[in-house]
Amino acid sequence: MIQFLETASSAGAGNIVTLVLPMIIVIIFMYLILYIPQKRQEKKDTQMRNSIDVGDEVTTIGGIVGRVASIKDDTFVLETTSDRVKIRFRRSAISSVEKLDMGNSKDAKEDAGKKKDTSALKK
């Protein structure tokens, strides 16, 4: 009788492990598949929203497109390009940002050099 109880208790412990182990694996899988990529995307979005400057072209989550006229703390003023209406939004309303190119890129410098060369040929 004592042997039977010892065998039953050891079999019960093995049963618990086989029941709990798949649940632990599923939880780890869900963490790796869902949580980590979501955190990465949130970091990218936060970085994008914090990097806006005056003059950048912005699209809001509502679909309004315009240029940033001014920035204050957690809000910015968006100026629409067609009728120059100014609207204040929160930074969290930004969907995408297109940086204003002030001629600092390598391609812009090359294009400027080509324009100077062609103007010299015309004279």
Tab-separated table of C-alpha atoms in Angstrom:
chain	number	residue	atom	x	y	z
A	1	MET	CA	0.000	0.000	0.000
A	2	ILE	CA	2.819	2.387	0.818
A	3	GLN	CA	4.451	1.717	-2.551
A	4	PHE	CA	1.194	2.582	-4.309
A	5	LEU	CA	0.952	5.954	-2.515
A	6	GLU	CA	4.556	6.823	-3.362
A	7	THR	CA	4.012	5.943	-7.021
A	8	ALA	CA	0.781	7.962	-7.177
A	9	SER	CA	2.368	11.061	-5.620
A	10	SER	CA	5.339	10.982	-8.014
A	11	ALA	CA	2.991	10.485	-10.985
A	12	GLY	CA	0.897	13.461	-9.821
A	13	ALA	CA	3.961	15.715	-9.760
A	14	GLY	CA	4.843	14.664	-13.296
A	15	ASN	CA	1.270	15.364	-14.398
A	16	ILE	CA	1.414	18.909	-13.058
A	17	VAL	CA	4.642	19.605	-14.946
A	18	THR	CA	3.159	18.338	-18.204
A	19	LEU	CA	0.132	20.592	-17.709
A	20	VAL	CA	1.989	23.744	-16.683
A	21	LEU	CA	4.902	23.553	-19.112
A	22	PRO	CA	2.815	24.142	-22.289
A	23	MET	CA	1.135	27.148	-20.665
A	24	ILE	CA	4.519	28.646	-19.789
A	25	ILE	CA	5.749	28.070	-23.340
A	26	VAL	CA	2.650	29.784	-24.787
A	27	ILE	CA	3.097	32.788	-22.484
A	28	ILE	CA	6.763	33.157	-23.491
A	29	PHE	CA	5.820	32.792	-27.174
A	30	MET	CA	3.133	35.497	-26.886
A	31	TYR	CA	5.600	37.802	-25.134
A	32	LEU	CA	8.185	37.377	-27.890
A	33	ILE	CA	5.722	37.684	-30.781
A	34	LEU	CA	3.477	40.500	-29.536
A	35	TYR	CA	5.005	42.579	-26.764
A	36	ILE	CA	8.590	43.132	-27.936
A	37	PRO	CA	7.746	44.352	-31.499
A	38	GLN	CA	5.045	46.627	-30.090
A	39	LYS	CA	7.554	48.270	-27.731
A	40	ARG	CA	10.024	48.773	-30.606
A	41	GLN	CA	7.334	50.470	-32.709
A	42	GLU	CA	6.329	52.709	-29.796
A	43	LYS	CA	9.962	53.818	-29.396
A	44	LYS	CA	10.210	54.644	-33.123
A	45	ASP	CA	6.941	56.608	-33.013
A	46	THR	CA	8.032	58.549	-29.933
A	47	GLN	CA	11.367	59.371	-31.529
A	48	MET	CA	9.607	60.532	-34.729
A	49	ARG	CA	7.196	62.750	-32.787
A	50	ASN	CA	9.977	64.290	-30.712
A	51	SER	CA	12.114	65.039	-33.770
A	52	ILE	CA	9.712	67.433	-35.494
A	53	ASP	CA	11.021	70.901	-36.285
A	54	VAL	CA	9.404	74.061	-37.577
A	55	GLY	CA	8.906	73.731	-41.329
A	56	ASP	CA	8.550	69.937	-41.437
A	57	GLU	CA	5.611	68.551	-43.383
A	58	VAL	CA	3.359	66.533	-41.074
A	59	THR	CA	0.372	64.253	-41.608
A	60	THR	CA	-1.940	63.823	-38.630
A	61	ILE	CA	-3.847	60.688	-37.712
A	62	GLY	CA	-6.967	62.461	-38.996
A	63	GLY	CA	-5.409	62.967	-42.435
A	64	ILE	CA	-4.673	66.703	-42.212
A	65	VAL	CA	-1.474	67.613	-44.040
A	66	GLY	CA	0.506	70.789	-43.483
A	67	ARG	CA	3.715	72.377	-42.266
A	68	VAL	CA	4.664	72.894	-38.634
A	69	ALA	CA	4.457	76.613	-37.827
A	70	SER	CA	5.469	76.485	-34.148
A	71	ILE	CA	6.117	73.991	-31.374
A	72	LYS	CA	5.313	74.281	-27.669
A	73	ASP	CA	5.875	71.516	-25.113
A	74	ASP	CA	3.364	68.789	-26.021
A	75	THR	CA	1.564	70.680	-28.817
A	76	PHE	CA	2.383	72.122	-32.217
A	77	VAL	CA	0.664	74.464	-34.649
A	78	LEU	CA	0.028	73.035	-38.104
A	79	GLU	CA	-0.423	75.414	-41.018
A	80	THR	CA	-2.270	74.009	-44.006
A	81	THR	CA	-0.589	74.764	-47.291
A	82	SER	CA	-3.554	75.780	-49.441
A	83	ASP	CA	-5.429	78.327	-47.324
A	84	ARG	CA	-2.888	78.866	-44.511
A	85	VAL	CA	-5.269	77.904	-41.701
A	86	LYS	CA	-3.465	77.322	-38.409
A	87	ILE	CA	-4.603	74.462	-36.165
A	88	ARG	CA	-3.104	73.365	-32.830
A	89	PHE	CA	-2.553	69.623	-32.300
A	90	ARG	CA	-0.975	67.414	-29.669
A	91	ARG	CA	2.234	65.624	-30.651
A	92	SER	CA	0.452	62.304	-30.240
A	93	ALA	CA	-1.724	63.209	-33.275
A	94	ILE	CA	1.248	62.930	-35.664
A	95	SER	CA	1.043	60.025	-38.070
A	96	SER	CA	4.083	60.758	-40.241
A	97	VAL	CA	6.768	63.413	-40.652
A	98	GLU	CA	8.643	64.455	-43.778
A	99	LYS	CA	11.734	66.405	-42.847
A	100	LEU	CA	12.353	69.730	-44.572
A	101	ASP	CA	15.524	69.439	-46.665
A	102	MET	CA	17.470	72.665	-46.289
A	103	GLY	CA	20.113	71.636	-48.818
A	104	ASN	CA	22.236	69.838	-46.238
A	105	SER	CA	22.163	66.475	-47.954
A	106	LYS	CA	24.870	65.244	-50.301
A	107	ASP	CA	22.454	64.963	-53.251
A	108	ALA	CA	21.300	68.563	-52.834
A	109	LYS	CA	24.913	69.795	-52.926
A	110	GLU	CA	25.581	67.765	-56.078
A	111	ASP	CA	22.436	69.154	-57.737
A	112	ALA	CA	23.492	72.691	-56.838
A	113	GLY	CA	26.930	72.049	-58.371
A	114	LYS	CA	25.348	70.784	-61.606
A	115	LYS	CA	23.109	73.846	-61.837
A	116	LYS	CA	26.136	76.131	-61.525
A	117	ASP	CA	27.940	74.209	-64.274
A	118	THR	CA	25.030	74.453	-66.701
A	119	SER	CA	24.573	78.174	-66.047
A	120	ALA	CA	28.236	78.773	-66.851
A	121	LEU	CA	27.843	76.925	-70.154
A	122	LYS	CA	24.879	79.080	-71.185
A	123	LYS	CA	26.887	82.327	-70.879
